[in-house]
XYZ file of C-alpha atoms in Angstrom:
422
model
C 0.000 0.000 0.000
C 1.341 3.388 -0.798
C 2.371 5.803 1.739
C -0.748 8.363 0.306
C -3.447 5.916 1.118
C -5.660 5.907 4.316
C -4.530 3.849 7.570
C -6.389 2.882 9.953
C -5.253 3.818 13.851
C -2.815 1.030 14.904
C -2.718 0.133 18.777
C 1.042 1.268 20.497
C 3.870 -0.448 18.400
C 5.655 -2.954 20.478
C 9.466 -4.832 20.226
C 8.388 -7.135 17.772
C 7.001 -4.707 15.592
C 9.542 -2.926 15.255
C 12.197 -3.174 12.887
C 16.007 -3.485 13.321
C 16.894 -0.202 11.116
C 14.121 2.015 12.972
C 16.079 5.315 14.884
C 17.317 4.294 18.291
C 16.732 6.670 21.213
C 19.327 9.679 20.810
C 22.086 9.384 24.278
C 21.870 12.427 24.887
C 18.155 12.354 25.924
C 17.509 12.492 30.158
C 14.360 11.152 31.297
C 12.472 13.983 33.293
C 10.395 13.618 36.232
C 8.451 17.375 35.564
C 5.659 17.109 32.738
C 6.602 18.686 29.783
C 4.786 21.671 28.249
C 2.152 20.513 26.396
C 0.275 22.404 23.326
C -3.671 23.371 24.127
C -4.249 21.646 20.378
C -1.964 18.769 21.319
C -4.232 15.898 23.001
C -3.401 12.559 24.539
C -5.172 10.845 21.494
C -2.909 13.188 18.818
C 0.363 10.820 20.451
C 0.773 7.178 20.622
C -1.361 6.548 17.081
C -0.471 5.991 13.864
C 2.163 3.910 11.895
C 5.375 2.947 13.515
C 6.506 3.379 9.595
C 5.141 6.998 9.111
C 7.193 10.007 10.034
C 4.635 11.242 12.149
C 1.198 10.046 14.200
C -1.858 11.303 11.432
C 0.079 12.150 8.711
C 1.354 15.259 10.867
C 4.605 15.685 9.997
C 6.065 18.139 12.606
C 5.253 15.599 15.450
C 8.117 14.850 17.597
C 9.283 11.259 17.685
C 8.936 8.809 20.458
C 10.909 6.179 21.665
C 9.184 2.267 22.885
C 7.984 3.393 26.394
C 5.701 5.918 24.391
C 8.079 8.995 25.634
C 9.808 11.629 23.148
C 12.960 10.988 22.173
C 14.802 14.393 23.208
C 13.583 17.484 24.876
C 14.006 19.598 21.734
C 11.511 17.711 19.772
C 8.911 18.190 22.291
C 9.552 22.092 23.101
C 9.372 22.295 19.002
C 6.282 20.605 19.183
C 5.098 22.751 22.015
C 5.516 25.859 20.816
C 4.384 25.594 16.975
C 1.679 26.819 15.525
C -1.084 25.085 15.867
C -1.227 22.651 12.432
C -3.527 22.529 10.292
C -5.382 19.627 9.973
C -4.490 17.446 7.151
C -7.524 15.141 5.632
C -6.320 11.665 4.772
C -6.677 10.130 1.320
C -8.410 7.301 1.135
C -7.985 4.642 -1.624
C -10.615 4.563 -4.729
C -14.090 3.056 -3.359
C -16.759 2.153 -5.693
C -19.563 4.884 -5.774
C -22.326 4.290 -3.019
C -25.940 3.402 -4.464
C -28.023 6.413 -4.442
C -31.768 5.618 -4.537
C -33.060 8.255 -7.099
C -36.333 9.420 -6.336
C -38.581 11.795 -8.194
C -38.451 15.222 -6.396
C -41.838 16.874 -5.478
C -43.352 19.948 -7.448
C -42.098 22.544 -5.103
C -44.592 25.694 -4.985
C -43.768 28.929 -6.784
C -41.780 31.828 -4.633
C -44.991 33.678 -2.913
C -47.422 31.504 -3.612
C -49.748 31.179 -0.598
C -48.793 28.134 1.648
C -51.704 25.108 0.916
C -52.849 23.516 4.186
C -52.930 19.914 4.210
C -56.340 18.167 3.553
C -57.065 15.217 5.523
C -58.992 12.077 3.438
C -61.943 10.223 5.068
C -65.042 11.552 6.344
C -64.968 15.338 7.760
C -65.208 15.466 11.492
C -68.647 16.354 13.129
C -70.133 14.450 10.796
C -72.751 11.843 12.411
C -73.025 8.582 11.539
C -76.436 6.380 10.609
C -77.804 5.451 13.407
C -80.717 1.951 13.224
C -83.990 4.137 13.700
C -82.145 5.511 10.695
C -81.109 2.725 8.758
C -83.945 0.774 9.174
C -86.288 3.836 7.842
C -83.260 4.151 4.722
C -83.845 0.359 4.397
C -87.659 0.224 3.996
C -88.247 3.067 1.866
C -85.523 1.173 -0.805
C -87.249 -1.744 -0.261
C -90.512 0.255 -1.248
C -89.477 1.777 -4.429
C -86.018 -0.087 -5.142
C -84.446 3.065 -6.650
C -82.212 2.345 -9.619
C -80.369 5.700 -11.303
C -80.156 9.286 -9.939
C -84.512 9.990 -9.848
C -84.702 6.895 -7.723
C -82.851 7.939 -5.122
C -83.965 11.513 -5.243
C -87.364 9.508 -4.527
C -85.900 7.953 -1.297
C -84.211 11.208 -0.145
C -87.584 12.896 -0.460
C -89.389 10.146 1.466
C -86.863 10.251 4.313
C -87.394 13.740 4.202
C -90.625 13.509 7.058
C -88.735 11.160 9.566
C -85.471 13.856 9.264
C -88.443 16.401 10.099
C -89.561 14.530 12.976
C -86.724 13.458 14.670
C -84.621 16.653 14.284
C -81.874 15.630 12.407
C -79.814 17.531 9.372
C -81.262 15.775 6.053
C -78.630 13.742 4.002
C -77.584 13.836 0.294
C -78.741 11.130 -2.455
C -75.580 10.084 -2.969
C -74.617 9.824 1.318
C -77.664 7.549 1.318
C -76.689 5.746 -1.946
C -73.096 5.270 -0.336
C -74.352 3.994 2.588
C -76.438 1.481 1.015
C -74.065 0.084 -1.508
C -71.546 -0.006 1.550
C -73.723 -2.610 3.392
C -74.816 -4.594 0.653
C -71.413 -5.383 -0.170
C -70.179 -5.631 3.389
C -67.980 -8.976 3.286
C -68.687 -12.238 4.481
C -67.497 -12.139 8.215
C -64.582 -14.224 8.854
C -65.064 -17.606 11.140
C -68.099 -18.058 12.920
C -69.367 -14.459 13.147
C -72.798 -13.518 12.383
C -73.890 -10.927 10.122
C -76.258 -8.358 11.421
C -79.865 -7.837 10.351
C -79.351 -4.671 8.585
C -76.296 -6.272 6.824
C -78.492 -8.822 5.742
C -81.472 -6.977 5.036
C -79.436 -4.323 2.533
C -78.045 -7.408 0.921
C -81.557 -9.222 -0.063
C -82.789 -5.437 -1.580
C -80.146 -5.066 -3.326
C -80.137 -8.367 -5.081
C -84.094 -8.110 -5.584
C -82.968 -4.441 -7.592
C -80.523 -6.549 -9.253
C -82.884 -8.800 -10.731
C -85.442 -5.695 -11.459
C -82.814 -4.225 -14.018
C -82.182 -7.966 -15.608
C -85.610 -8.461 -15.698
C -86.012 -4.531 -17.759
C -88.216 -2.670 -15.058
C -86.346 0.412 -15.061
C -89.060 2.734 -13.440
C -89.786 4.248 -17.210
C -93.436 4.714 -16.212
C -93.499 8.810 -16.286
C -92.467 8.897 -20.039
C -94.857 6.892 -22.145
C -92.611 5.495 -25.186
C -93.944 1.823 -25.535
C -96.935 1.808 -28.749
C -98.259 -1.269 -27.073
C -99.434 -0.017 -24.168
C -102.856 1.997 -24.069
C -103.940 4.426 -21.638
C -106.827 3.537 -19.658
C -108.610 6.444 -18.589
C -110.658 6.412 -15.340
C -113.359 9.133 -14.694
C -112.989 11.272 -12.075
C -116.918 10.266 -11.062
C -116.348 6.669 -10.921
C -114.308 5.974 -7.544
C -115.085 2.499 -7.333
C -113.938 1.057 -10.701
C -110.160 3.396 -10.003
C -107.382 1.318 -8.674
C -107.034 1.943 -4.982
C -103.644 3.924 -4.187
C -100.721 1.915 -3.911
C -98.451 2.830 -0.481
C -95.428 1.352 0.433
C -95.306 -1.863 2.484
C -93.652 -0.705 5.749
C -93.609 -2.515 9.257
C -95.285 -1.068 12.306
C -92.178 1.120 14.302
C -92.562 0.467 17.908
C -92.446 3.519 20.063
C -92.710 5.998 17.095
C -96.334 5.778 16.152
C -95.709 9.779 14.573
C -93.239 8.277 11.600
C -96.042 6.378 9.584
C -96.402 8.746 6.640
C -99.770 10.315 6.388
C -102.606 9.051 3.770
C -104.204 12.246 3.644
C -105.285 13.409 -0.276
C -102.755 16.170 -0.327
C -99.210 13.443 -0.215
C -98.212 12.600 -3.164
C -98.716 8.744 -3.571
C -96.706 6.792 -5.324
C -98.456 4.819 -8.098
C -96.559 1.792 -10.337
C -98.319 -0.598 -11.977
C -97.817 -1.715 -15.885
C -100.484 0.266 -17.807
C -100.267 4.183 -17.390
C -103.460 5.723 -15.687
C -105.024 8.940 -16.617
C -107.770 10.818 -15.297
C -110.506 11.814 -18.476
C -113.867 12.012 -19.077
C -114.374 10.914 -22.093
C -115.949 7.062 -22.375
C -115.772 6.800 -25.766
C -112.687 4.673 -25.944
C -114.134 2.079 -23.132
C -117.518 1.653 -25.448
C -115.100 1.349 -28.451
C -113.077 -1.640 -26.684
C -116.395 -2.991 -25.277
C -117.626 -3.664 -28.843
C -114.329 -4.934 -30.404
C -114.258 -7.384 -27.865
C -117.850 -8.684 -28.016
C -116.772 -9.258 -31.840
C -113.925 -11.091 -31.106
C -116.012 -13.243 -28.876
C -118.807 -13.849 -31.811
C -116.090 -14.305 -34.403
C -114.192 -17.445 -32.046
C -117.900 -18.890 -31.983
C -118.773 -18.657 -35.299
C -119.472 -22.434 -37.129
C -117.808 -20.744 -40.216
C -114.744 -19.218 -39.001
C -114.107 -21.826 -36.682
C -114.306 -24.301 -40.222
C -112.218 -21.858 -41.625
C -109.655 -22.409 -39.144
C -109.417 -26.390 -38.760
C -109.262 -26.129 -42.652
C -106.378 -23.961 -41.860
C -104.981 -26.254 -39.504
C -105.105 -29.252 -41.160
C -103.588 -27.623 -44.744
C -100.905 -26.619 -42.033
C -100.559 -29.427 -40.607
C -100.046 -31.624 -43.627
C -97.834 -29.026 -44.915
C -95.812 -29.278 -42.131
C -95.804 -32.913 -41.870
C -95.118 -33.217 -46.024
C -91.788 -31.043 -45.054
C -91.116 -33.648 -42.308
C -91.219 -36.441 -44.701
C -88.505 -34.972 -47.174
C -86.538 -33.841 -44.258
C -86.521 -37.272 -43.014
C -85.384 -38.803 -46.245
C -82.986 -36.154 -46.994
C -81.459 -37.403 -43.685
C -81.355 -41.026 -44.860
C -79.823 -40.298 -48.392
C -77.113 -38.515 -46.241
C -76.261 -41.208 -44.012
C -76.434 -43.341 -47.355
C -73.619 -41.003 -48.701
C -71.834 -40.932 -45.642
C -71.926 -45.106 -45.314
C -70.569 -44.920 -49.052
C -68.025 -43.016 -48.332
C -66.406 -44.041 -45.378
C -66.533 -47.523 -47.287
C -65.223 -45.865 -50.254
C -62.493 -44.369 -48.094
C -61.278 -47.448 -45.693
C -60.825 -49.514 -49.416
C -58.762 -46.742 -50.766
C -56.600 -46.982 -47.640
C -56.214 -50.631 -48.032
C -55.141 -50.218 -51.650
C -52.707 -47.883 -50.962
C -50.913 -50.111 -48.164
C -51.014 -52.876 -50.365
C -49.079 -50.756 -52.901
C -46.838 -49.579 -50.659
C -45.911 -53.123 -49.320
C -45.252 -54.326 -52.863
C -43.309 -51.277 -53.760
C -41.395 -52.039 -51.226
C -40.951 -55.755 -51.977
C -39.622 -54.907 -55.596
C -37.319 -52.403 -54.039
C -35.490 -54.814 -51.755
C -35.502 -57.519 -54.478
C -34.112 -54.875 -57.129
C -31.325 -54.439 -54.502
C -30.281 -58.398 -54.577
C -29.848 -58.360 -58.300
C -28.058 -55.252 -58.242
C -25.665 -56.662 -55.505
C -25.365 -60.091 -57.634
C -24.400 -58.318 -60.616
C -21.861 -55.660 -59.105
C -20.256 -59.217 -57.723
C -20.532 -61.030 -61.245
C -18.723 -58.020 -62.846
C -16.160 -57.896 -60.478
C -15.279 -61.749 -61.014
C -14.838 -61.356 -64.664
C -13.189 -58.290 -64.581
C -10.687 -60.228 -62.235
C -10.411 -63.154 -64.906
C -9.784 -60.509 -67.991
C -7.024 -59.069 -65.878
C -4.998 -62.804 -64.606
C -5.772 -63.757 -68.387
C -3.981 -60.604 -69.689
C -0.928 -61.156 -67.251
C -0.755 -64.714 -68.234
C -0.903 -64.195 -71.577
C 2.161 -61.830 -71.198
C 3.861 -64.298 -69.094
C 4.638 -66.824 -71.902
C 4.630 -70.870 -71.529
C 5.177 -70.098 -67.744
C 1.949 -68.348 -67.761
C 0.081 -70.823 -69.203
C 1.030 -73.368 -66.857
C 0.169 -71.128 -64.041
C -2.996 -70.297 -65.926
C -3.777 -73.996 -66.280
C -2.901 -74.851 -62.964
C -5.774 -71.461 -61.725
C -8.363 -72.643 -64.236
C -7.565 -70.208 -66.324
C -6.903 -71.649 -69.443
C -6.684 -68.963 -71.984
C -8.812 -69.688 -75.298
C -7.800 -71.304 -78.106
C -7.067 -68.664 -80.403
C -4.508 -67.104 -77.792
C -3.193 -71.103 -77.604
C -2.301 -71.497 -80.541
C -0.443 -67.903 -81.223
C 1.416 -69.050 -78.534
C 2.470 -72.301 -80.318
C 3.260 -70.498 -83.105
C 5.282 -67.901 -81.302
C-alpha cells in the first residue's frame, strides 16, 4: 500500500514490531520527572497513534518522535512541538471506493416563490359528521325496499321520502348520494370471517339489493313517467267513478314500535306513489271504453262462429299436412345422407387398403431390385478379375500358361495357338 493511502489507527507499536533499522533513542536524551509543556491543540489521542513506519502520528509531519515506552525521544523535539503553531489539519486520502448506491427518487413539485402556503387536507369523512344510526337505517332500508331506486330519480325519490322522519326526529337531512353510499356499503359488506354472524341490517341491505338486481335484468327500469312503448294503451278512469279506479298503492312498511308519529300520512294532499304496468289517466271521455267494449264482443262472436271456426281447422289441417309433407322430405334427406356418408367411409377405408397394399409391394420390388443389383456388381467384379490374370498370363509366356492352367484359367484357343506359333 502506498504511503498516500488511508490507515487505519494502529494500537502502540511494540518490540516485535519494530524493525532493526528504525532510529534508536538519541544518548543524549535524560528522562524527566516534571511534565513537559504541552500544546492546548496537542491531546493525549494526537500521540501514541499511527504507523510505527510513518514520520509522524496522522500524517502530521512536525510531530516529535517517540521512543518504545511511548516517551519523546529528546527534549528539543517536544519544546518544538510545544511551541508551533497550531497545524492545520491534514484530511487523509483514502484509496478509490466504488460509488455508493443512491436511490433516485422523483423530487416533489415545489410551490412557486410567494405563492400562498396550501394547508394539508385530511382524506376520510370530515369530522362532526354523524353517523347512521338503526332508527335511521332501518327507515333508509324500507323506503328502498318500497321503491327499489335504480339511477339518480330513484334515489332523489328515497331522499324525499326520508325527508318527514329527518323532520320529525330533528336531524340535518342527508344527500342522495350519502344515502346511496351507505347502502351500496352494506350490501357489499364482506362475508365475516369464522363463525361471526352478520347483522340484520347487513343482511337486510343485501336481499334489496339483489331483488334491484334482478329488477334491471328483468327490464323494469321505473320508465313509467315517459310513455314510449306503442303497445301499451292508456286507460282512462273518470274522475266520477271511484269504485272502478285502482285503490292507491303505499309502500309496504312494518309497524315502528315507540314511534307511532313516523307512519307517513294518507291524507289526499301526499303525493302517492303509483306503479303498476299500464299508465293511468284521469278523463272524461268514455268513448274509448264503449269502443273496446264492442271490439271485444266481436272477437267473442267471431271465435264462436261455425264458419270461421271451419275456416280455421281447414287452416290447420292444410298446415298441418304441410308441415308434416316437409317432415317427410326432411326425413329422407337425412337417410340419403347417411347413405352417402356409409358410401363413403366404405369408399375411403378400401382406398386406404389399396394404398398399403401398394406400398408393401413397392417395397418388396425395391429390396428384391437391390439383390440383383448386388449379384451383378459381384458377377462383374469376377470377370473383370479373370480378364485381368488372363492378360498377365498371356504376357507371361509358356510359364503363364502353366500357371494359368494350374488357376483354371486356361486362356482360349485362339490365344493357344499364337502361342504355339510364337
Amino acid at each position: 500500500m502506498s504511503g498516500s493511502s488511508y490507515r487505519a489507527p494502529s494500537p502502540a507499536p511494540t518490540p516485535s514490531y519494530i524493525p532493526s533499522t528504525f532510529p534508536q533513542p538519541s544518548p543524549t536524551y535524560v528522562a524527566s520527572a516534571l511534565p513537559f509543556p504541552t500544546a492546548s491543540h496537542v491531546s493525549g489521542s494526537a500521540w501514541g497513534s499511527g504507523s510505527p513506519y510513518s514520520g509522524s502520528p496522522r500524517t502530521l509531519a512536525h510531530s516529535p518522535q517517540f521512543d518504545l515506552d511511548g516517551f519523546p525521544r529528546t527534549q528539543e523535539d517536544v519544546l518544538h512541538f510545544a511551541l508551533a503553531p497550531e497545524p492545520s489539519i491534514v484530511t487523509p486520502v483514502e484509496d478509490a471506493q466504488p460509488a455508493a448506491r443512491v436511490n433516485k427518487r422523483k423530487a416533489k413539485g415545489q410551490a412557486p416563490e410567494g405563492a400562498p402556503v396550501q394547508k394539508r387536507v385530511s382524506k376520510g369523512r370530515s369530522s362532526g359528521v354523524r353517523n347512521f344510526g338503526d332508527p335511521e337505517l332501518k327507515e333508509m332500508l324500507d323506503w328502498i325496499e318500497a321503491i327499489h331506486p335504480i339511477g339518480p330519480g330513484g334515489w332523489d325519490k328515497v331522499t324525499d321520502c326520508m325527508g318527514s322522519f329527518w323532520v320529525l326526529q330533528g336531524i340535518e337531512p342527508r344527500t342522495a348520494e350519502s344515502l346511496r353510499r351507505k347502502f351500496s356499503e352494506m350490501a357489499r359488506k364482506p362475508k365475516p370471517t369464522g363463525e361471526g354472524e352478520m347483522p340484520d341490517f347487513i343482511r337486510r341491505a343485501k336481499d334489496i339489493n339483489k331483488a334491484i338486481q334482478e329488477d334491471v335484468e328483468m327490464g323494469n327500469l321505473q320508465d313509467e313517467s315517459v310513455p314510449t312503448e306503442p303497445d301499451e294503451d292508456n286507460i282512462p278512469w273518470p274522475p266520477t267513478d271511484p269504485e272502478d279506479a285502482p285503490p292507491p298503492l303505499r309502500p309496504a312498511r312494518p309497524a315502528h314500535p315507540g314511534h307511532a308519529s313516523r307512519t307517513p300520512s294518507t291524507s289526499a294532499t301526499d303525493e302517492v306513489l303509483v306503479k303498476q304496468r299500464r299508465h293511468v289517466t284521469d278523463g272524461p271521455n268514455t268513448s274509448s271504453r264503449q269502443s273496446k267494449t264492442s271490439t271485444l264482443l266481436a272477437n267473442v262472436s267471431r271465435a264462436f262462429d261455425p264458419d270461421s271456426q271451419a275456416e280455421r281447422m281447414r287452416q290447420r289441417d292444410a298446415i298441418r299436412a304441410e308441415r308434416s309433407l316437409f317432415q317427410s322430405e326432411i326425413t329422407s334427406l337425412q337417410a340419403q345422407l347417411r347413405d352417402k356418408q356409409y358410401e363413403l367411409v366404405t369408399v375411403s377405408m378400401e382406398k386406404d387398403k389399396l394404398i398399403e397394399s401398394l406400398r408393401t409391394q413397392l417395397l418388396q420390388d425395391a429390396r428384391a431390385h437391390l439383390a440383383v443389383q448386388g449379384e451383378l456388381d459381384v458377377a462383374k467384379a469376377k470377370l473383370e478379375m479373370q480378364e485381368r490374370m488372363r492378360t498377365m498370363m498371356m504376357g507371361m509366356g509358356e510359364m503363364g500358361q502353366f500357371i494359368a492352367k494350374s488357376m483354371s484359367l486356361t486362356p482360349s484357343e485362339d490365344a493357344h495357338s499364337s502361342s504355339t506359333t510364337m
